[in-house]
Each structure stands twice: as structure tokens, then as C-alpha cells.
CSV table of C-alpha atoms and ligand atoms in Angstrom, one decimal:
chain,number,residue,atom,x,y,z
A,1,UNK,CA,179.1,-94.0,164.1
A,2,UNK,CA,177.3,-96.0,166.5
A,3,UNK,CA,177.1,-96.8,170.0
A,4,UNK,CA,175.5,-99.9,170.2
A,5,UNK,CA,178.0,-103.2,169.5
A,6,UNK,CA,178.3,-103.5,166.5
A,7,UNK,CA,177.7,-107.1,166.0
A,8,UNK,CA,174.1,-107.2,167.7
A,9,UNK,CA,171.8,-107.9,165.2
A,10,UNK,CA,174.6,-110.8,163.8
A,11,UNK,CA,172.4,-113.9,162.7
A,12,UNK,CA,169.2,-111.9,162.6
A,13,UNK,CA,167.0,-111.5,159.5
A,14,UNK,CA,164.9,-108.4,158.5
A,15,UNK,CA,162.1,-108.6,156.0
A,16,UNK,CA,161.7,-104.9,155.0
A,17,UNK,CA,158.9,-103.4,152.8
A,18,UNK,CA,159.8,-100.2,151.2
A,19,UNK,CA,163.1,-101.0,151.5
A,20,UNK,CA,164.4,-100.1,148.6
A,21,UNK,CA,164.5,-96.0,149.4
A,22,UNK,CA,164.5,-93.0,151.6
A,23,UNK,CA,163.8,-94.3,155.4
A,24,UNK,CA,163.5,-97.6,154.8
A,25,UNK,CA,166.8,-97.8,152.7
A,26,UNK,CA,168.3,-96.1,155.8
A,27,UNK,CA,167.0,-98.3,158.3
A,28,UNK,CA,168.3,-101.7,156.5
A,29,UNK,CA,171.7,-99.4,156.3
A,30,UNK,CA,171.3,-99.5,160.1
A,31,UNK,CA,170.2,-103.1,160.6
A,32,UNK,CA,173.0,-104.7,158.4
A,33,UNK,CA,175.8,-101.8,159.7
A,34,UNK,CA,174.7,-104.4,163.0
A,35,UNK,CA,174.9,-107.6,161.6
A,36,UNK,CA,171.5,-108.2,160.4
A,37,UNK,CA,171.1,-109.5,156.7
A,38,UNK,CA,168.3,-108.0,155.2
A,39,UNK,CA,165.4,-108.8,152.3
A,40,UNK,CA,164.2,-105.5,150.5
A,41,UNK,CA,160.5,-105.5,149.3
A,42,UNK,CA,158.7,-103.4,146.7
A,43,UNK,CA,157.1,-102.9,142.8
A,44,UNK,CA,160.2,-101.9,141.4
A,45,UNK,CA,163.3,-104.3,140.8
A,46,UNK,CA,165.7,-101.7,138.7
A,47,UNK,CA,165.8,-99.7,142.5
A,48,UNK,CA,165.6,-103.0,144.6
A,49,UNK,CA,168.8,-104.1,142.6
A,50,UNK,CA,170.4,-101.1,142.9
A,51,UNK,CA,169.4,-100.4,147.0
A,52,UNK,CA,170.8,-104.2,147.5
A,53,UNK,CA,174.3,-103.7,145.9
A,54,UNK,CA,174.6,-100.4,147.8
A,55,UNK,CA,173.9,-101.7,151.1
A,56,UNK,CA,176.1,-104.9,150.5
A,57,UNK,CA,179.2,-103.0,149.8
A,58,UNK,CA,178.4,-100.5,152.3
A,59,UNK,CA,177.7,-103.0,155.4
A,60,UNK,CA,179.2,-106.5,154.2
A,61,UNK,CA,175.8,-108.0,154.9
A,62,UNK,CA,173.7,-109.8,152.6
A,63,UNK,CA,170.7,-107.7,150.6
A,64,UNK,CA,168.3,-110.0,149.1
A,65,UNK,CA,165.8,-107.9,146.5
A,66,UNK,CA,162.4,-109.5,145.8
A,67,UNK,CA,159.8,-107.5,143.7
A,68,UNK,CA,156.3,-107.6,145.5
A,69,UNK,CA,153.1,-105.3,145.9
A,70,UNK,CA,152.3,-105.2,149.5
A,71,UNK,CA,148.5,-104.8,148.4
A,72,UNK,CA,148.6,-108.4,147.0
A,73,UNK,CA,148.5,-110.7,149.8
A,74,UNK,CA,149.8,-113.2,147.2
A,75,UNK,CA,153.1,-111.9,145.8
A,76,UNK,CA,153.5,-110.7,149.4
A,77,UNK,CA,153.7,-114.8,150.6
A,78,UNK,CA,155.8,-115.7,148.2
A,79,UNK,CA,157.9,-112.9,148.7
A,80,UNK,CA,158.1,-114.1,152.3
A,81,UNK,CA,158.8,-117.5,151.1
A,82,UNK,CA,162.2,-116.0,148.8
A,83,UNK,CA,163.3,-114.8,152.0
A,84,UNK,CA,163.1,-117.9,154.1
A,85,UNK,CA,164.4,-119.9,151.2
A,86,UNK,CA,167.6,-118.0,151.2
A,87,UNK,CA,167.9,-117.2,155.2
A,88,UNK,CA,165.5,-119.9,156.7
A,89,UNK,CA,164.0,-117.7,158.9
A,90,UNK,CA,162.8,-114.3,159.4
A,91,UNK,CA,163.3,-112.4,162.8
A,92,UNK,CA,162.3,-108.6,162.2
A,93,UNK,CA,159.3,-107.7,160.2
A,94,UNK,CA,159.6,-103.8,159.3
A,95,UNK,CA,156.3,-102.4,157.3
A,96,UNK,CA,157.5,-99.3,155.7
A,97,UNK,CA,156.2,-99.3,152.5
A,98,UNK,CA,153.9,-96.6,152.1
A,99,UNK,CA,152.0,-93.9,149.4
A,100,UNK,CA,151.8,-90.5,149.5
A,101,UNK,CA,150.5,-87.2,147.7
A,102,UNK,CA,149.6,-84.0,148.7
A,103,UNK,CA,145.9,-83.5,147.7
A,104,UNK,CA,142.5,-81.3,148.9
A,105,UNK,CA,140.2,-83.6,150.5
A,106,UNK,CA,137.4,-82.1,148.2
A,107,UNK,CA,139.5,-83.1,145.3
A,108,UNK,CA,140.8,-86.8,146.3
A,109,UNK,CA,139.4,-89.5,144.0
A,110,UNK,CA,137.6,-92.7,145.5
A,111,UNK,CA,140.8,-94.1,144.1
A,112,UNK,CA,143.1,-92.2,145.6
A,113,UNK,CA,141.9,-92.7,149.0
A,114,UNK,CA,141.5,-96.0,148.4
A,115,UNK,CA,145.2,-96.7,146.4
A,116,UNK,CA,147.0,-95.3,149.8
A,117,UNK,CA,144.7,-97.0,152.3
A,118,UNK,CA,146.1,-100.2,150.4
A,119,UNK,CA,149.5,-99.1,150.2
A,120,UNK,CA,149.7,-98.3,154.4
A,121,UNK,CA,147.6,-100.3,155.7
A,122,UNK,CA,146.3,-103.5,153.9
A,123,UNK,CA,150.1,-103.5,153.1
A,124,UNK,CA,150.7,-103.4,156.6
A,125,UNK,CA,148.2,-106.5,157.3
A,126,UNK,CA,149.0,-108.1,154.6
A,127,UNK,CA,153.2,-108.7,155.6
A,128,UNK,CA,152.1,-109.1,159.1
A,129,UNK,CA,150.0,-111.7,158.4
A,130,UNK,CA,152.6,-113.0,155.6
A,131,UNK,CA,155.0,-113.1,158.2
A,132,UNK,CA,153.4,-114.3,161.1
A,133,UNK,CA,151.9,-117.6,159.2
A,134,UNK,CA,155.2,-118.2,157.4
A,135,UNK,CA,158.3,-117.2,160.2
A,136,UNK,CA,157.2,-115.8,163.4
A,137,UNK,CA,154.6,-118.3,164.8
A,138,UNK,CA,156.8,-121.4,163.9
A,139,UNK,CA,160.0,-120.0,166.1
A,140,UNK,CA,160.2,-120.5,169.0
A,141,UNK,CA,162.2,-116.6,169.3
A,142,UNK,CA,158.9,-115.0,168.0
A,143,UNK,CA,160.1,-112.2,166.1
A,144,UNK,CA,159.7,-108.3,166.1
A,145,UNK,CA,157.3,-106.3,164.2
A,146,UNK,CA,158.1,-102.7,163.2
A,147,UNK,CA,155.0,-100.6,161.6
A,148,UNK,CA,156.2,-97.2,160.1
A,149,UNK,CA,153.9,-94.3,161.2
A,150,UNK,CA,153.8,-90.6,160.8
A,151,UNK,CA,152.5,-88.0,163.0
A,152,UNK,CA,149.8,-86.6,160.4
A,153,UNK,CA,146.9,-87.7,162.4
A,154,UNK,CA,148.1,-86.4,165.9
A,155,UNK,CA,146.4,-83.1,164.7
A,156,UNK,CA,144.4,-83.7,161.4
A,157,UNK,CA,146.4,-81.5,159.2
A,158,UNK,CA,145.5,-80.6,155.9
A,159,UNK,CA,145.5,-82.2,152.6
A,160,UNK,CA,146.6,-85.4,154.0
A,161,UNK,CA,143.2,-87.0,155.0
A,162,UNK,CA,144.2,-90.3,153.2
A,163,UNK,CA,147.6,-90.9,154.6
A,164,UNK,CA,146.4,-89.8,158.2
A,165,UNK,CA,143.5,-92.2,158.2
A,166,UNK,CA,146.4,-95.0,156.7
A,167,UNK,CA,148.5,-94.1,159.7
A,168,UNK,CA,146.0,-93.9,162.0
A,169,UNK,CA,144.5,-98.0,161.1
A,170,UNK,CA,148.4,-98.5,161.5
A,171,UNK,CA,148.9,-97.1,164.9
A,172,UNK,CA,145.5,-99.2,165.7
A,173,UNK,CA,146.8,-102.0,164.2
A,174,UNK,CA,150.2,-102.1,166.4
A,175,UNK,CA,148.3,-102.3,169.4
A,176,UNK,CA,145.7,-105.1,168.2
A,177,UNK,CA,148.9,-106.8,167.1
A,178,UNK,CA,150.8,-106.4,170.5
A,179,UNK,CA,148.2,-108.1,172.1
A,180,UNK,CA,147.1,-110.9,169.8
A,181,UNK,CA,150.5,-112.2,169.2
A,182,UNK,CA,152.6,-111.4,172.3
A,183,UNK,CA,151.7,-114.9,173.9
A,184,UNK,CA,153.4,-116.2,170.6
A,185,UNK,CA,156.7,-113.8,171.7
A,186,UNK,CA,156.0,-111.4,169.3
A,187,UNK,CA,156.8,-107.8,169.9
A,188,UNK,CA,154.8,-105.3,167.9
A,189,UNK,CA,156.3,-101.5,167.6
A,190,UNK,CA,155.6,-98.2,165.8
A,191,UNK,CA,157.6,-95.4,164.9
A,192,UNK,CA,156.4,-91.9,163.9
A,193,UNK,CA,158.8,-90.3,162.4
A,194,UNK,CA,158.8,-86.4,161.8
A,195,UNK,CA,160.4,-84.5,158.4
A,196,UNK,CA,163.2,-86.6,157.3
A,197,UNK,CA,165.4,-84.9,154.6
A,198,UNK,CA,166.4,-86.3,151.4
A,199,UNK,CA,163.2,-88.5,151.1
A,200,UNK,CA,160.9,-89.3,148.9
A,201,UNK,CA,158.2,-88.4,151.2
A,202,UNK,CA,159.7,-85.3,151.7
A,203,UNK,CA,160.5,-84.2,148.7
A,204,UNK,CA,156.1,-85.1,147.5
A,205,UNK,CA,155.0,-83.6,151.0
A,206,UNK,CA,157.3,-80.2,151.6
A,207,UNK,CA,154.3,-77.2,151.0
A,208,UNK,CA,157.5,-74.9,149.7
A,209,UNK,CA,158.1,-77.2,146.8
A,210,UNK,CA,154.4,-78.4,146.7
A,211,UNK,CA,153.2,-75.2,146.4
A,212,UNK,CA,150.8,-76.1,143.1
A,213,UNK,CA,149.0,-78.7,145.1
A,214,UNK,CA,148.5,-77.3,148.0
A,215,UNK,CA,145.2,-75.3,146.9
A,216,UNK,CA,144.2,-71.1,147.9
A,217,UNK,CA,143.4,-72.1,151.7
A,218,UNK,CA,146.8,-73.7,152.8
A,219,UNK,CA,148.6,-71.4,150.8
A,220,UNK,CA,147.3,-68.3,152.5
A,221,UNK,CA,147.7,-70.0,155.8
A,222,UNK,CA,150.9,-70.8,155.1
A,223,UNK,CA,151.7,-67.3,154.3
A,224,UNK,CA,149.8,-66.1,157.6
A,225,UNK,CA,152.4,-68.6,159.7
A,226,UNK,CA,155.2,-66.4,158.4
A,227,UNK,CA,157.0,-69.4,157.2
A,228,UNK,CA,158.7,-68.7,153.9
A,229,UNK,CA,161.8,-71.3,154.1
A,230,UNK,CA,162.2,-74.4,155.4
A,231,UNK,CA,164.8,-73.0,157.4
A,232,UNK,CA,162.0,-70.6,159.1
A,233,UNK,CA,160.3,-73.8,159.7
A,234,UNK,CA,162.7,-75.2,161.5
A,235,UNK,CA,163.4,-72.8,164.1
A,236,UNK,CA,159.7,-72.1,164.3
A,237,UNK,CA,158.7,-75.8,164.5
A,238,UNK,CA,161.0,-78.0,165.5
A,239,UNK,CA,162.7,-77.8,168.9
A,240,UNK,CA,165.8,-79.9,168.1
A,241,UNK,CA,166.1,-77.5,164.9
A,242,UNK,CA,167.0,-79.9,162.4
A,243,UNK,CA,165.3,-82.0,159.9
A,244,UNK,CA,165.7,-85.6,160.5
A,245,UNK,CA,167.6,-88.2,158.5
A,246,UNK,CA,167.1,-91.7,158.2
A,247,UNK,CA,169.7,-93.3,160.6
A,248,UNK,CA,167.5,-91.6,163.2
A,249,UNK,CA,164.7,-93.9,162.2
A,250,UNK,CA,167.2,-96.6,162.2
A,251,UNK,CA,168.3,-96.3,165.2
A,252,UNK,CA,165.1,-96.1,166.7
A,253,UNK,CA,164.7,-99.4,165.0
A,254,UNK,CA,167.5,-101.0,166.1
A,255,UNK,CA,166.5,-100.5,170.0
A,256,UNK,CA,163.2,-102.2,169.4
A,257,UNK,CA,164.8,-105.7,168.1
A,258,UNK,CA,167.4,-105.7,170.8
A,259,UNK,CA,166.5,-108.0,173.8
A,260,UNK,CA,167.1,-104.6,175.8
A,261,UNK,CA,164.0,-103.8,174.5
A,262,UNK,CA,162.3,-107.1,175.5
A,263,UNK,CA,159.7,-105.7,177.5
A,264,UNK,CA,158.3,-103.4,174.9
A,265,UNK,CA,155.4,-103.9,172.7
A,266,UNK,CA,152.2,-102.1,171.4
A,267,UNK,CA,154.0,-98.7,171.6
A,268,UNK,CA,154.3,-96.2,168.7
A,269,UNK,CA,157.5,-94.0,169.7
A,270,UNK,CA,157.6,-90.6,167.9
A,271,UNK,CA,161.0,-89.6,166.2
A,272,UNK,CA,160.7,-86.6,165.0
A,273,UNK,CA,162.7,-83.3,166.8
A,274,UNK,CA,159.6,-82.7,168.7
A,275,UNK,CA,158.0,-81.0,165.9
A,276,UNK,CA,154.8,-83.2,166.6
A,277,UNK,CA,154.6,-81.2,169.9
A,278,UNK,CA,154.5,-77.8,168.1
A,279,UNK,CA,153.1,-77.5,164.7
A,280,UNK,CA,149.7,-77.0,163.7
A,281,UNK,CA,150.5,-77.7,159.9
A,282,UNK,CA,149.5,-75.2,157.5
B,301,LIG,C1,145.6,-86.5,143.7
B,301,LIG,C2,146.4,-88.5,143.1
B,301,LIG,C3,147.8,-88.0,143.1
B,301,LIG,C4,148.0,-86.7,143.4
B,301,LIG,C5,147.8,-90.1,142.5
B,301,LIG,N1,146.5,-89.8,142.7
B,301,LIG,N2,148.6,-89.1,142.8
B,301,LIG,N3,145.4,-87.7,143.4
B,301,LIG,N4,146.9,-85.9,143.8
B,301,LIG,N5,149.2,-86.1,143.5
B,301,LIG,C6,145.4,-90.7,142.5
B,301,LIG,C7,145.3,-91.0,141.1
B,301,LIG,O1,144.7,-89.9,140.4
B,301,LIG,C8,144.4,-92.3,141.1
B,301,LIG,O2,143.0,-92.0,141.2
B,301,LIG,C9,144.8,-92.9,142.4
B,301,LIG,O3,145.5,-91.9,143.2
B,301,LIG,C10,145.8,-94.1,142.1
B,301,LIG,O4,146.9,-93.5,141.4
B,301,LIG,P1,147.9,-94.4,140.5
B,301,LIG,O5,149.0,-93.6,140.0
B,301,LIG,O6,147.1,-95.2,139.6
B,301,LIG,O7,148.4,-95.5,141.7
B,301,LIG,P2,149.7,-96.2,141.8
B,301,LIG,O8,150.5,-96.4,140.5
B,301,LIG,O9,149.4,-97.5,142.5
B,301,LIG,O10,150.6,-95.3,142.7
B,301,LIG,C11,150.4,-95.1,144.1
B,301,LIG,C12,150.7,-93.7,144.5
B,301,LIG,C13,152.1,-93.3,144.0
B,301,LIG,C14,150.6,-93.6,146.0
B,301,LIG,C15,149.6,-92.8,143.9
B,301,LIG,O11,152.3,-91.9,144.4
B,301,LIG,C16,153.1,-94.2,144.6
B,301,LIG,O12,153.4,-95.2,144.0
B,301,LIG,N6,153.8,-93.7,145.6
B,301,LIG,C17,154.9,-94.6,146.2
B,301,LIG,C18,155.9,-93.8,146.8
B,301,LIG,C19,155.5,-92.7,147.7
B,301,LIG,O13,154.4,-92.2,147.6
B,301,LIG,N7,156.4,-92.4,148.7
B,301,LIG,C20,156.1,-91.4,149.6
B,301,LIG,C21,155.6,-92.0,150.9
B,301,LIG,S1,155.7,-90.7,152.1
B,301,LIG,P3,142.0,-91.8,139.9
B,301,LIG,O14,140.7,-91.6,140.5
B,301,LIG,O15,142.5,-90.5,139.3
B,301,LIG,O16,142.2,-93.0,139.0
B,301,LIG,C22,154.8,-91.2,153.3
B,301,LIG,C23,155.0,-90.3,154.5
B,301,LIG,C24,153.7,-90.1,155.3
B,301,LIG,O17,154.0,-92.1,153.3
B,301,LIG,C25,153.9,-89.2,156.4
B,301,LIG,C26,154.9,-88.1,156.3
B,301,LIG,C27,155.0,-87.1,157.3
């Protein structure tokens, strides 16, 4: 169900990194449910494939899959080049591709720092610039960029220091975006989102089925917040009392490539039940 017309993305193209699952699968469910055909980035073709021939049948729009690592600036371009081959132009940019793990800061490789740093937010350069050079600075209608965010950084929680920092060169980069490339009519946007159920992300960062990697400290904090459920989580943490799902990120999405939405740019919004607001993480 929807309340926006449902025809108000119609001739618009979205480029969409992680696109292929979890919220990023969900917000191409949302783009194309309003007219918007979509490209699906990421390493893995077999779920790419399989992501495309859902969302076609489910939407009638067009899905095209394209294997690329967002850390190679390379295969990124001539993923962007795929796209504008079959579309001719690209008109929403959505960087959602991302890495995660829970892990002790005292026990995080070099490497894995560095592998999710990569992922995030050299990922996130790399299609923006991808994007930019190839689509968005040769229209004349700009485009929209969307970065994908998360609150972890808001608060420094634990065993997160690598995706928080990731985040955080996002949010940065949003605003240094906004106002390098707003005289070229490109809008620049974040979104935060909070726990979103049935994710990937969730199912590698929830500390009750995490509990192995979550190390003595955060387990006996956790047990000192009282918490022994996600349910208790959710009436202890978040005011709207429900864990999120993807069409909420979509949603969110879909406002920021409307013209409504025009006047908006360098702005991170945080979806997420409030739970930013009231949780100190464990
Ligand atoms: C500690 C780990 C680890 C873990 C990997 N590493 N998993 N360290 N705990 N659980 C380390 C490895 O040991 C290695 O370092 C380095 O990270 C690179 O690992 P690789 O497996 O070689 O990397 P790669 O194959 O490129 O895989 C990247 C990945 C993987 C991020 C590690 O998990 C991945 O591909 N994830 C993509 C999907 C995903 O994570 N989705 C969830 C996103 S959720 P050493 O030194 O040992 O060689 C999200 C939400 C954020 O982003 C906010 C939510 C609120």
C-alpha cells in the first residue's frame, strides 16, 4: 500500500549498490512499485539474478543485474556504463552496499578494518564519482544521490568501531557532496536507518543471536540492561515498538527523488522508531 501516485518515479532510473538483498532489495521493491526501473549492483550474480526476477514479476518494471565490487573503481564504471547502455541515463544513485561483523576492537584485524572501510565508504566514493562522471553531470536534470547510513556512530557503541567510522566518512561525505555538486542539480541525501528485521545486517548484528562474538564485557552489560529478548528490546528501546522493515527505508527513499523534495540536500534523515534517541547499545 502506498500513498504516493503510483506512477511517480515512471521514466526514472536507479543505480542501486547492494541491491540485490535485505534493505536495498526493499528499496528497489519501492522505487519500481513507482515506476522506476532499476540496475542492481554487487559480487554475487546467482542472488543479483534471482533479486532481478523477483522484483520484475513483483513490480512490472525492469531489473537489470550487473556483477561489480564497489571497492574497484573499475568494475564500478563499467557497471555504470551496463546501465546507461540499457536505460541511457541514470537519475537516482542509491549507495547501499555495505560490510558488517560484530567484532572487539582489540581483536579487529588491520584487514578487517580496512575490508569494511572499503566496502562503505570507498564504495560510496567510488559509485558517486562513477555516477557523477558518467550520468549525472551530463543531464541537464542532475540526478539524486542516496548514501545508506546507520546510527552506530551517534553514540560509539560497542564492537562496531569499523562500521561506525564507515558511516561516519559517509554522513561526511553527503554533506561534501551536497555542496560540491548542487550547482550541477544534484541532490545529495542520507538515511540512517535503525533495526530492520529480516536483514542480513540484522541477522550478523542482533547481540541475542551474536552472543559468541560479542566478548565477557558486552555480554555482562547486556545482562545488566535486563534485556533478554528482542521483544524486551523493543519496548525498552524503541518508542514506536517495532522493528523496522525495509519499505520504511523505501519510502524514505522515494520522498527524496520526488521534486517535492526538491529543496533538500546534504541531510542524513534517521529512520529508525526513534531508537537512536534512547539506546545506549550494550
Ligand atoms: C572479525 C572478521 C569477521 C568477523 C571478517 N573479518 N569477518 N573479523 N570478526 N566476524 C575479517 C577477516 O578476518 C579478514 O581479516 C577481513 O575481515 C576481510 O575478510 P574477508 O572475508 O576476506 O573479506 P570479504 O570476503 O571481502 O568479505 C567482506 C566482509 C563480509 C565484510 C567481511 O562479511 C561481507 O562480504 N559482508 C557483506 C554483507 C554484509 O556484511 N552485510 C551486512 C551489512 S549490515 P584478516 O586479517 O583475518 O585477513 C550493515 C549495517 C550497519 O552494514 C549498521 C546497522 C545498524
Amino acid at each position: 500500500m502506498s500513498s504516493f501516485r503510483l506512477d511517480c518515479l515512471r521514466g526514472k532510473v536507479a543505480f542501486v549498490t547492494g541491491g540485490g538483498t535485505g534493505i536495498c532489495k526493499g528499496i528497489c521493491k519501492v522505487l519500481m512499485s513507482h515506476g522506476a526501473d532499476t540496475c542492481i549492483v554487487s559480487r554475487k550474480m546467482p542472488v543479483l539474478e534471482e533479486a532481478a526476477k523477483e522484483l520484475s514479476q513483483a513490480t512490472g518494471r525492469q531489473c537489470l543485474p550487473v556483477s561489480a565490487d564497489v571497492r574497484d573503481d573499475a568494475s564500478l564504471e563499467s557497471a555504470v556504463q551496463t546501465a546507461l547502455k540499457k536505460f541511457g541515463h541514470i537519475d537516482i544513485l542509491v549507495n547501499g552496499a555495505a560490510g558488517n561483523f560484530l567484532c572487539p576492537l582489540e581483536k579487529l584485524s588491520a584487514k578487517g578494518f580496512k575490508t569494511v572501510m572499503e566496502i562503505d565508504a570507498q564504495g560510496t566514493f567510488n559509485a558517486s564519482q562513477a555516477v557523477y562522471k558518467l550520468a549525472f553531470s551530463k543531464q541537464r536534470e542532475g540526478g539524486v544521490i542516496i548514501n545508506i547510513s546507520a546510527t552506530l556512530h551517534y553514540n560509539g557503541c560497542l564492537l562496531q568501531t569499523h562500521a561506525g567510522a564507515a558511516k561516519a566518512a559517509i554522513d561526511a561525505m553527503t554533506k561534501h557532496m551536497a555542496v560540491e555538486w548542487g550547482p550541477a542539480n544534484v541532490r545529495v541525501l542520507g538515511i540512517a536507518p535503525g533495526p530492520i528485521a529480516g536483514t542480513e545486517g540484522m541477522s550478523r548484528l542482533d547481540p541475542f543471536t551474536n552472543a559468541d562474538s560479542m566478548g565477557d564485557r558486552t555480554q555482562k552489560r547486556q545482562t545488566r540492561s535486563n534485556a533478554h529478548s528482542p521483544n524486551d528490546l523493543l519496548s525498552m528501546y524503541i518508542p514506536l515498538q517495532r522493528m523496522g522493515v525495509p519499505a520504511d527505508i523505501g519510502f524514505a527513499c522515494l520522498f527524496f527523488c520526488l521534486p517535492e523534495a526538491a529543496y533538500v540536500t546534504g541531510q542524513t534523515l534517521v529512520v529508525d522508531g526513534g531508537q537512536a534517541l534512547t539506546v545506549p547499545n550494550f
